Coordinates of N, CA and C and ligand atoms in Angstrom, one line a residue:
X147 N 144.1 106.7 109.3 CA 142.7 106.4 109.7 C 142.3 105.0 109.3
X148 N 141.9 104.2 110.2 CA 141.5 102.8 109.8 C 140.1 102.8 109.3
X149 N 139.8 102.0 108.2 CA 138.5 101.7 107.9 C 138.0 100.5 108.6
X150 N 136.7 100.6 109.0 CA 136.1 99.4 109.7 C 135.3 98.6 108.6
X151 N 135.2 97.3 108.9 CA 134.5 96.4 108.1 C 133.0 96.7 108.1
X152 N 132.5 97.3 109.1 CA 131.2 97.9 109.2 C 131.2 99.0 110.3
X153 N 130.1 99.8 110.3 CA 130.1 100.9 111.2 C 130.2 100.4 112.6
X154 N 131.2 100.9 113.4 CA 131.3 100.5 114.8 C 130.1 100.9 115.6
X155 N 129.7 100.1 116.6 CA 128.5 100.5 117.4 C 128.9 101.8 118.2
X156 N 127.9 102.6 118.5 CA 128.1 103.8 119.3 C 128.7 103.5 120.7
X157 N 129.6 104.4 121.2 CA 130.2 104.2 122.5 C 129.1 104.4 123.6
X158 N 129.0 103.5 124.5 CA 128.1 103.8 125.6 C 128.4 105.0 126.4
X159 N 127.4 105.7 126.8 CA 127.7 107.0 127.5 C 126.7 107.2 128.6
X160 N 127.1 108.1 129.5 CA 126.2 108.5 130.7 C 126.2 110.0 130.7
X161 N 125.0 110.6 130.9 CA 125.0 112.1 131.0 C 125.7 112.6 132.2
X162 N 126.1 113.8 132.2 CA 126.7 114.5 133.3 C 125.8 115.7 133.7
X163 N 125.4 115.7 135.0 CA 124.5 116.6 135.5 C 124.9 118.1 135.2
X164 N 124.0 118.8 134.5 CA 124.2 120.3 134.2 C 125.1 120.5 133.1
X165 N 125.5 119.5 132.3 CA 126.4 119.7 131.2 C 125.9 119.0 130.0
X166 N 126.2 119.5 128.8 CA 125.7 118.9 127.6 C 126.6 117.8 127.1
X167 N 127.9 117.7 127.5 CA 128.8 116.6 127.0 C 128.6 115.5 128.0
X168 N 128.6 114.3 127.4 CA 128.4 113.0 128.1 C 129.7 112.4 128.5
X169 N 129.6 111.5 129.5 CA 130.8 110.7 130.0 C 130.8 109.4 129.1
X170 N 131.9 109.2 128.4 CA 132.1 108.0 127.5 C 132.5 106.8 128.4
X171 N 131.8 105.7 128.3 CA 132.2 104.6 129.2 C 133.2 103.7 128.5
X172 N 134.2 103.4 129.2 CA 135.3 102.5 128.7 C 135.1 101.1 129.3
X173 N 135.1 100.9 130.6 CA 135.0 99.7 131.2 C 134.0 99.8 132.5
X174 N 133.5 98.7 132.9 CA 132.7 98.7 134.1 C 133.3 97.6 135.0
X175 N 133.8 98.0 136.1 CA 134.2 97.0 137.2 C 133.2 97.1 138.3
X176 N 133.1 96.0 139.0 CA 132.1 96.0 140.2 C 132.8 95.3 141.3
X177 N 132.5 95.7 142.5 CA 133.0 95.2 143.8 C 131.9 94.3 144.3
X178 N 132.3 93.1 144.7 CA 131.4 92.1 145.4 C 131.6 92.1 146.9
X179 N 130.5 92.0 147.6 CA 130.6 91.9 149.1 C 131.4 92.9 149.8
X180 N 131.0 94.2 149.5 CA 131.8 95.3 150.1 C 131.1 95.9 151.3
X181 N 129.9 95.4 151.7 CA 129.2 95.8 153.0 C 129.1 94.5 153.8
X182 N 129.4 94.5 155.0 CA 129.5 93.3 155.9 C 128.1 92.7 156.0
X183 N 127.0 93.5 156.1 CA 125.7 92.9 156.3 C 125.2 92.2 155.1
X184 N 125.6 92.8 153.9 CA 125.2 92.1 152.6 C 126.0 90.8 152.5
X185 N 127.3 90.8 152.8 CA 128.1 89.6 152.8 C 127.5 88.5 153.6
X186 N 127.0 88.9 154.8 CA 126.3 87.9 155.6 C 125.0 87.4 155.0
X187 N 124.3 88.3 154.4 CA 123.0 87.8 153.8 C 123.2 86.9 152.6
X188 N 124.4 87.0 152.0 CA 124.8 86.1 150.9 C 125.5 84.9 151.3
X189 N 125.6 84.7 152.6 CA 126.2 83.5 153.2 C 127.8 83.6 153.1
X190 N 128.3 84.8 153.0 CA 129.8 84.9 153.0 C 130.5 84.8 154.3
X191 N 131.8 84.5 154.2 CA 132.6 84.4 155.3 C 133.1 85.8 155.7
X192 N 133.0 86.2 157.0 CA 133.4 87.5 157.5 C 134.8 87.8 157.3
X193 N 135.6 86.8 157.1 CA 137.1 87.0 156.9 C 137.5 87.3 155.5
X194 N 136.6 87.0 154.6 CA 136.9 87.1 153.1 C 136.8 88.5 152.7
X195 N 137.9 89.0 152.0 CA 137.8 90.4 151.6 C 136.9 90.6 150.3
X196 N 136.5 91.8 150.0 CA 135.7 92.0 148.8 C 136.6 91.6 147.6
X197 N 135.9 91.6 146.4 CA 136.6 91.1 145.2 C 136.0 91.9 144.0
X198 N 136.5 91.6 142.8 CA 136.0 92.3 141.6 C 135.4 91.4 140.6
X199 N 134.4 91.9 139.9 CA 133.9 91.2 138.7 C 133.7 92.4 137.7
X200 N 133.2 92.1 136.5 CA 133.1 93.1 135.5 C 131.8 93.0 134.7
X201 N 131.3 94.0 134.1 CA 130.2 94.1 133.2 C 130.8 94.7 131.9
X202 N 130.2 94.4 130.7 CA 130.6 95.0 129.5 C 130.1 96.5 129.6
X203 N 130.9 97.4 128.9 CA 130.5 98.8 128.9 C 129.1 99.0 128.4
X204 N 128.6 98.2 127.4 CA 127.3 98.5 126.9 C 126.1 97.9 127.7
X205 N 126.5 97.5 129.0 CA 125.4 97.1 129.9 C 124.8 98.3 130.6
X206 N 125.4 99.5 130.4 CA 124.8 100.7 131.1 C 123.5 101.0 130.4
X207 N 122.6 101.5 131.2 CA 121.3 102.0 130.8 C 121.3 103.5 131.4
X208 N 121.4 104.5 130.5 CA 121.3 105.8 131.0 C 119.9 106.2 131.5
X209 N 119.7 107.2 132.3 CA 118.4 107.6 132.7 C 117.4 107.7 131.6
X210 N 116.2 107.0 131.8 CA 115.2 107.1 130.8 C 115.2 105.9 129.9
X211 N 116.3 105.1 129.9 CA 116.4 104.0 129.0 C 115.6 102.8 129.5
X212 N 115.4 101.9 128.6 CA 114.6 100.7 128.8 C 115.4 99.7 129.6
X213 N 114.7 99.1 130.7 CA 115.3 98.0 131.4 C 114.4 96.8 131.3
X214 N 114.6 96.0 130.3 CA 113.7 94.8 130.2 C 114.0 93.8 131.2
X215 N 113.0 93.0 131.6 CA 113.2 91.8 132.4 C 114.0 90.8 131.5
X216 N 115.2 90.4 132.0 CA 116.0 89.6 131.1 C 115.5 88.1 131.0
X217 N 115.9 87.5 130.0 CA 115.6 86.1 129.8 C 116.4 85.1 130.7
X218 N 116.0 83.9 130.8 CA 116.8 82.9 131.5 C 116.9 83.1 133.0
X219 N 116.0 83.8 133.6 CA 115.9 84.0 135.1 C 114.5 84.0 135.5
X220 N 114.3 83.5 136.7 CA 113.1 83.7 137.5 C 113.3 84.5 138.8
X221 N 114.5 85.1 138.9 CA 114.9 85.7 140.2 C 115.9 86.9 139.9
X222 N 115.3 87.9 139.3 CA 116.1 89.1 139.0 C 116.2 89.9 140.3
X223 N 117.4 90.3 140.7 CA 117.5 91.1 142.0 C 118.1 92.5 141.7
X224 N 117.6 93.4 142.6 CA 118.1 94.8 142.7 C 119.3 94.9 143.6
X225 N 120.3 95.6 143.2 CA 121.5 95.9 144.1 C 121.8 97.3 143.9
X226 N 121.4 98.2 144.8 CA 121.7 99.7 144.6 C 123.2 99.9 145.0
X227 N 123.9 100.8 144.2 CA 125.3 101.0 144.5 C 125.8 102.4 144.2
X228 N 126.7 102.9 145.0 CA 127.4 104.1 144.6 C 128.3 103.8 143.4
X229 N 128.3 104.6 142.4 CA 129.2 104.3 141.2 C 130.2 105.4 141.2
X230 N 131.5 105.0 141.0 CA 132.6 106.0 140.9 C 132.9 106.1 139.4
X231 N 133.0 107.3 138.8 CA 133.4 107.5 137.4 C 134.8 108.1 137.4
X232 N 135.7 107.5 136.6 CA 137.1 107.9 136.6 C 137.3 108.9 135.4
X233 N 138.0 110.0 135.7 CA 138.4 110.9 134.7 C 139.9 110.8 134.4
X234 N 140.6 109.9 135.0 CA 142.0 109.7 134.8 C 142.3 108.3 135.0
X235 N 143.6 107.9 134.8 CA 143.9 106.5 134.9 C 145.3 106.3 135.6
X236 N 145.7 105.0 135.6 CA 147.0 104.6 136.1 C 146.9 103.2 136.6
X237 N 148.1 102.8 137.1 CA 148.3 101.4 137.6 C 149.0 101.5 138.9
X238 N 148.8 100.5 139.8 CA 149.5 100.4 141.0 C 149.4 101.7 141.8
X239 N 148.3 102.3 141.9 CA 148.1 103.5 142.7 C 148.0 103.3 144.2
X240 N 148.4 104.3 145.0 CA 148.3 104.2 146.4 C 146.9 104.9 146.7
X241 N 146.3 104.4 147.9 CA 145.0 105.0 148.2 C 145.0 106.5 148.3
X242 N 146.2 107.1 148.8 CA 146.2 108.5 149.0 C 146.3 109.3 147.7
X243 N 146.6 108.6 146.6 CA 146.5 109.3 145.2 C 145.3 108.9 144.4
X244 N 144.5 107.9 144.9 CA 143.5 107.3 144.1 C 142.3 108.3 143.8
X245 N 142.0 109.2 144.8 CA 140.8 110.1 144.6 C 141.1 111.1 143.6
X246 N 142.4 111.3 143.2 CA 142.7 112.3 142.1 C 142.1 111.8 140.8
X247 N 141.9 110.5 140.6 CA 141.3 110.0 139.4 C 139.8 110.2 139.2
X248 N 139.2 110.6 140.3 CA 137.7 110.6 140.3 C 137.2 111.8 139.4
X249 N 136.3 111.5 138.5 CA 135.6 112.5 137.7 C 134.3 112.9 138.4
X250 N 133.6 111.9 139.0 CA 132.4 112.1 139.7 C 131.8 110.8 140.1
X251 N 130.5 111.0 140.6 CA 129.8 109.8 141.2 C 128.4 109.8 140.6
X252 N 127.8 108.6 140.6 CA 126.5 108.3 140.2 C 125.9 107.3 141.1
X253 N 124.6 107.0 140.8 CA 123.9 105.9 141.5 C 123.5 104.9 140.5
X254 N 123.9 103.6 140.7 CA 123.6 102.6 139.8 C 123.0 101.3 140.4
X255 N 122.4 100.5 139.6 CA 121.9 99.2 140.0 C 122.7 98.1 139.3
X256 N 123.3 97.2 140.2 CA 124.0 96.0 139.7 C 122.9 94.9 139.6
X257 N 122.1 94.9 138.5 CA 121.1 94.0 138.4 C 121.7 92.6 138.2
X258 N 121.0 91.6 138.9 CA 121.7 90.3 139.0 C 120.6 89.2 138.8
X259 N 121.0 88.2 137.9 CA 120.1 87.0 137.8 C 120.6 86.1 138.9
X260 N 119.9 86.2 140.1 CA 120.4 85.6 141.3 C 120.3 84.0 141.2
X261 N 119.3 83.5 140.5 CA 119.3 82.0 140.3 C 120.5 81.5 139.5
X262 N 120.8 82.3 138.4 CA 122.0 81.9 137.6 C 123.3 82.0 138.5
X263 N 123.3 83.1 139.3 CA 124.6 83.3 140.1 C 124.7 82.1 141.1
X264 N 123.6 81.7 141.7 CA 123.6 80.6 142.7 C 124.1 79.3 142.0
X265 N 123.6 79.1 140.8 CA 124.1 77.9 140.1 C 125.5 77.9 139.7
X266 N 126.0 79.1 139.3 CA 127.4 79.3 139.0 C 128.3 79.1 140.2
X267 N 127.9 79.7 141.4 CA 128.6 79.5 142.6 C 128.7 78.0 142.9
X268 N 127.7 77.3 142.8 CA 127.6 75.9 143.2 C 128.6 75.0 142.3
X269 N 128.8 75.5 141.1 CA 129.6 74.7 140.1 C 131.0 75.3 140.0
X270 N 131.3 76.4 140.6 CA 132.6 77.1 140.4 C 132.7 77.7 139.1
X271 N 131.5 78.0 138.4 CA 131.5 78.6 137.1 C 131.6 80.2 137.2
X272 N 132.0 80.9 136.1 CA 132.1 82.3 136.1 C 130.7 82.9 136.3
X273 N 130.7 84.2 136.6 CA 129.5 84.9 137.0 C 128.9 85.7 135.8
X274 N 129.6 85.7 134.6 CA 129.1 86.6 133.6 C 127.7 86.5 133.2
X275 N 127.1 85.3 133.1 CA 125.7 85.2 132.8 C 124.8 85.7 133.8
X276 N 125.2 85.8 135.1 CA 124.4 86.3 136.2 C 124.5 87.8 136.4
X277 N 125.7 88.3 136.0 CA 126.0 89.7 136.3 C 126.2 90.6 135.1
X278 N 126.7 90.1 134.0 CA 127.1 90.9 132.8 C 126.2 90.9 131.6
X279 N 124.9 90.7 131.9 CA 123.9 90.6 130.8 C 123.5 92.0 130.3
X280 N 122.8 92.0 129.2 CA 122.4 93.3 128.5 C 121.5 94.1 129.5
X281 N 121.7 95.4 129.6 CA 120.9 96.3 130.4 C 121.0 95.9 131.9
X282 N 122.1 95.4 132.3 CA 122.3 95.0 133.7 C 122.8 96.1 134.6
X283 N 123.1 97.3 134.0 CA 123.7 98.4 134.8 C 123.0 99.7 134.6
X284 N 121.7 99.8 135.0 CA 121.0 101.2 135.0 C 121.8 102.1 135.8
X285 N 122.0 103.4 135.3 CA 122.8 104.3 136.1 C 122.2 105.7 136.0
X286 N 122.3 106.5 137.0 CA 121.9 107.9 137.0 C 122.9 108.8 136.2
X287 N 122.5 110.0 136.0 CA 123.5 111.0 135.5 C 124.6 111.1 136.5
X288 N 125.8 111.5 136.0 CA 126.9 111.6 136.9 C 127.0 113.0 137.5
X289 N 127.5 113.1 138.7 CA 127.7 114.4 139.4 C 129.2 114.6 139.5
X290 N 129.7 115.7 138.9 CA 131.2 115.9 139.0 C 131.5 116.1 140.5
X291 N 132.7 115.8 140.9 CA 132.9 115.7 142.4 C 134.5 115.9 142.6
X292 N 134.8 116.7 143.6 CA 136.2 116.8 144.0 C 136.2 116.7 145.5
X293 N 137.3 116.1 146.0 CA 137.4 116.0 147.5 C 136.9 114.7 148.1
X294 N 136.7 114.6 149.3 CA 136.3 113.4 150.0 C 135.1 112.7 149.3
X295 N 135.2 111.4 149.3 CA 134.1 110.6 148.6 C 132.8 110.7 149.4
X296 N 131.7 110.5 148.8 CA 130.4 110.4 149.5 C 130.4 109.4 150.6
X297 N 129.7 109.8 151.7 CA 129.7 108.9 152.9 C 128.3 108.7 153.4
X298 N 127.3 109.3 152.8 CA 126.0 109.4 153.4 C 125.0 108.2 153.0
X299 N 123.8 108.5 153.1 CA 122.8 107.4 153.0 C 122.7 106.8 151.6
X300 N 122.4 105.6 151.5 CA 122.2 104.8 150.2 C 120.9 104.0 150.4
X301 N 120.0 104.1 149.4 CA 118.7 103.4 149.6 C 118.2 102.9 148.3
X302 N 117.3 102.0 148.3 CA 116.6 101.5 147.2 C 115.1 101.2 147.6
X303 N 114.2 101.5 146.7 CA 112.8 101.2 146.9 C 112.3 100.5 145.7
X304 N 111.3 99.6 145.9 CA 110.6 98.9 144.9 C 109.1 99.2 145.1
X305 N 108.5 99.8 144.0 CA 107.1 100.2 144.1 C 106.8 101.1 145.4
X306 N 107.8 101.9 145.7 CA 107.6 102.9 146.8 C 107.9 102.3 148.2
X307 N 108.3 101.0 148.2 CA 108.6 100.4 149.6 C 110.1 100.3 149.7
X308 N 110.6 100.8 150.9 CA 112.1 100.7 151.1 C 112.5 99.2 151.1
X309 N 113.5 98.9 150.4 CA 114.1 97.6 150.4 C 115.6 97.6 150.9
X310 N 116.3 98.6 150.6 CA 117.7 98.7 151.0 C 117.9 100.1 151.6
X311 N 118.6 100.2 152.8 CA 118.8 101.5 153.4 C 120.1 101.3 154.3
X312 N 121.1 102.1 154.0 CA 122.3 101.9 154.7 C 123.1 103.2 154.5
X313 N 124.4 103.2 154.9 CA 125.2 104.4 154.6 C 126.4 103.9 153.9
X314 N 126.9 104.8 153.0 CA 128.1 104.4 152.2 C 129.3 104.2 153.0
X315 N 129.4 104.9 154.2 CA 130.5 104.8 155.1 C 130.7 103.4 155.7
X316 N 129.7 102.6 155.5 CA 129.8 101.2 156.0 C 130.6 100.3 155.0
X317 N 131.0 100.8 153.9 CA 131.7 100.0 152.9 C 133.0 99.4 153.6
X318 N 133.3 98.2 153.3 CA 134.5 97.6 153.8 C 135.8 98.2 153.1
X319 N 135.8 98.2 151.8 CA 136.8 99.0 151.1 C 136.2 100.4 150.8
X320 N 136.8 101.5 151.2 CA 136.3 102.8 150.8 C 136.7 103.1 149.3
X321 N 136.2 104.2 148.8 CA 136.4 104.5 147.4 C 137.9 104.5 147.0
X322 N 138.7 105.2 147.9 CA 140.1 105.3 147.6 C 140.8 103.8 147.6
X323 N 140.4 103.0 148.5 CA 140.9 101.7 148.6 C 140.5 100.8 147.3
X324 N 139.2 101.0 146.9 CA 138.7 100.3 145.8 C 139.5 100.6 144.5
X325 N 139.7 101.9 144.3 CA 140.5 102.4 143.1 C 141.9 101.8 143.2
X326 N 142.5 101.9 144.3 CA 143.9 101.4 144.5 C 144.0 99.9 144.2
X327 N 143.0 99.2 144.8 CA 143.0 97.7 144.6 C 142.8 97.4 143.1
X328 N 141.8 98.1 142.5 CA 141.5 97.8 141.1 C 142.7 98.1 140.2
X329 N 143.5 99.1 140.6 CA 144.6 99.6 139.8 C 145.8 98.6 139.8
X330 N 145.7 97.7 140.8 CA 146.8 96.6 140.9 C 146.4 95.5 139.9
X331 N 145.2 95.4 139.6 CA 144.7 94.2 138.8 C 144.5 94.6 137.3
X332 N 144.2 96.0 137.1 CA 144.0 96.5 135.7 C 144.6 97.9 135.6
X333 N 145.0 98.3 134.3 CA 145.3 99.6 134.1 C 144.0 100.4 134.0
X334 N 143.8 101.3 134.9 CA 142.5 102.1 134.9 C 142.7 103.2 133.9
X335 N 141.6 103.7 133.5 CA 141.7 104.9 132.5 C 140.4 105.7 132.6
X336 N 140.5 106.9 132.1 CA 139.3 107.8 132.0 C 138.2 107.0 131.3
X337 N 136.9 107.1 131.8 CA 135.8 106.4 131.2 C 135.4 105.2 132.0
X338 N 136.3 104.8 132.9 CA 136.0 103.6 133.7 C 134.9 103.9 134.7
X339 N 134.0 103.0 134.9 CA 133.0 103.1 136.0 C 133.3 102.0 137.0
X340 N 133.2 102.3 138.2 CA 133.3 101.2 139.3 C 132.1 101.2 140.2
X341 N 131.3 100.1 140.1 CA 130.2 99.9 141.0 C 130.8 99.4 142.3
X342 N 130.5 100.0 143.4 CA 131.3 99.9 144.7 C 130.6 98.9 145.7
X343 N 129.6 98.1 145.2 CA 129.1 97.1 146.1 C 127.7 97.6 146.7
X344 N 126.9 96.6 147.1 CA 125.6 96.9 147.5 C 125.4 96.6 149.0
X345 N 124.6 97.4 149.8 CA 124.3 97.0 151.2 C 123.3 95.9 151.3
X346 N 123.0 95.6 152.5 CA 122.0 94.5 152.7 C 120.6 94.9 152.2
X347 N 119.8 93.8 152.0 CA 118.4 94.1 151.7 C 118.1 93.8 150.2
X348 N 119.0 93.1 149.5 CA 118.8 92.8 148.1 C 117.6 91.9 148.0
X349 N 116.9 91.9 146.9 CA 115.7 91.1 146.7 C 115.2 91.2 145.3
X350 N 114.1 90.4 145.0 CA 113.6 90.3 143.7 C 112.8 91.5 143.1
X351 N 112.9 91.7 141.8 CA 112.0 92.6 141.1 C 111.3 91.9 140.0
X352 N 110.0 92.3 139.8 CA 109.2 91.7 138.8 C 108.9 92.6 137.6
X353 N 108.4 92.0 136.5 CA 108.0 92.8 135.4 C 106.9 93.9 135.9
X354 N 107.1 95.1 135.5 CA 106.2 96.2 135.8 C 106.6 96.9 137.1
X355 N 107.5 96.4 137.9 CA 107.9 97.1 139.1 C 108.6 98.4 138.8
X356 N 108.4 99.4 139.7 CA 109.1 100.6 139.7 C 110.3 100.6 140.7
X357 N 111.4 100.7 140.2 CA 112.7 100.6 141.0 C 113.3 102.0 141.2
X358 N 113.6 102.4 142.4 CA 114.2 103.7 142.7 C 115.4 103.5 143.6
X359 N 116.4 104.4 143.4 CA 117.6 104.3 144.3 C 118.2 105.6 144.4
X360 N 119.0 105.9 145.5 CA 119.6 107.1 145.6 C 120.8 107.0 146.6
X361 N 121.7 108.0 146.4 CA 122.8 108.2 147.3 C 122.8 109.7 147.7
X362 N 122.8 109.9 149.0 CA 122.8 111.3 149.6 C 123.9 112.1 149.0
X363 N 123.5 113.3 148.4 CA 124.4 114.2 147.9 C 124.9 113.9 146.4
X364 N 124.5 112.7 145.9 CA 125.0 112.3 144.6 C 123.9 112.4 143.6
X365 N 122.7 111.7 144.0 CA 121.6 111.7 143.0 C 120.7 110.6 143.2
X366 N 119.7 110.5 142.3 CA 118.7 109.4 142.4 C 118.5 108.9 141.0
X367 N 117.9 107.7 140.9 CA 117.7 107.0 139.7 C 116.4 106.3 139.8
X368 N 115.6 106.3 138.8 CA 114.3 105.5 138.8 C 114.1 104.9 137.4
X369 N 113.6 103.6 137.5 CA 113.3 103.0 136.2 C 112.2 101.9 136.5
X370 N 111.5 101.6 135.4 CA 110.5 100.5 135.5 C 111.0 99.3 134.7
X371 N 110.8 98.1 135.3 CA 111.2 96.9 134.6 C 110.2 96.5 133.6
X372 N 110.6 96.5 132.3 CA 109.6 96.4 131.2 C 109.3 94.9 130.9
Ligands
LIG148 MN1 126.7 94.3 143.4

């Protein structure tokens, strides 16, 4: 047993619907530009495939947690996303084996400091400051799931007004393909969360706004920006 120089911080966790034991978060991967209409609204090239970026595990905000308006931005954006939670791991997986790793699904927001992202893109700088900041990944409780991935409606509202509305089946890479692609770049393991990309309609949120999101059959999430 190793002694630590100081008490290690608690492991980030997400509740599981109907269960007392929580899902321990290991890593957070995110897919960029996985819906064609969102890729277009971001000025992307229709021929470019989706890609990955990451957030730190402690960026998760479980339901009921505080989501402060972050510093160093004047343009915080909502991106509602289906989140895949892995209960198993592996490398170099084929898409037909990939869904065996799924523990369940949740609904998350990939909060984005859009002004910092635009500046990073212009300079060819990394996205960490725009994507991987504290409390940048509010997430619902996870729903255990076996079988085909969710395909239904995905939506986001701000102060009761619909901002994003699409269907998960519009994703360019489906869930099995996302897991297989990610497993070529990283060894995946139980505890990993993968944010699968956002549909069109992203936009700003302000201090005091009420943000809600959902995925049909999976769940819903609501938080206020403090
Ligand atoms: Mn996103």
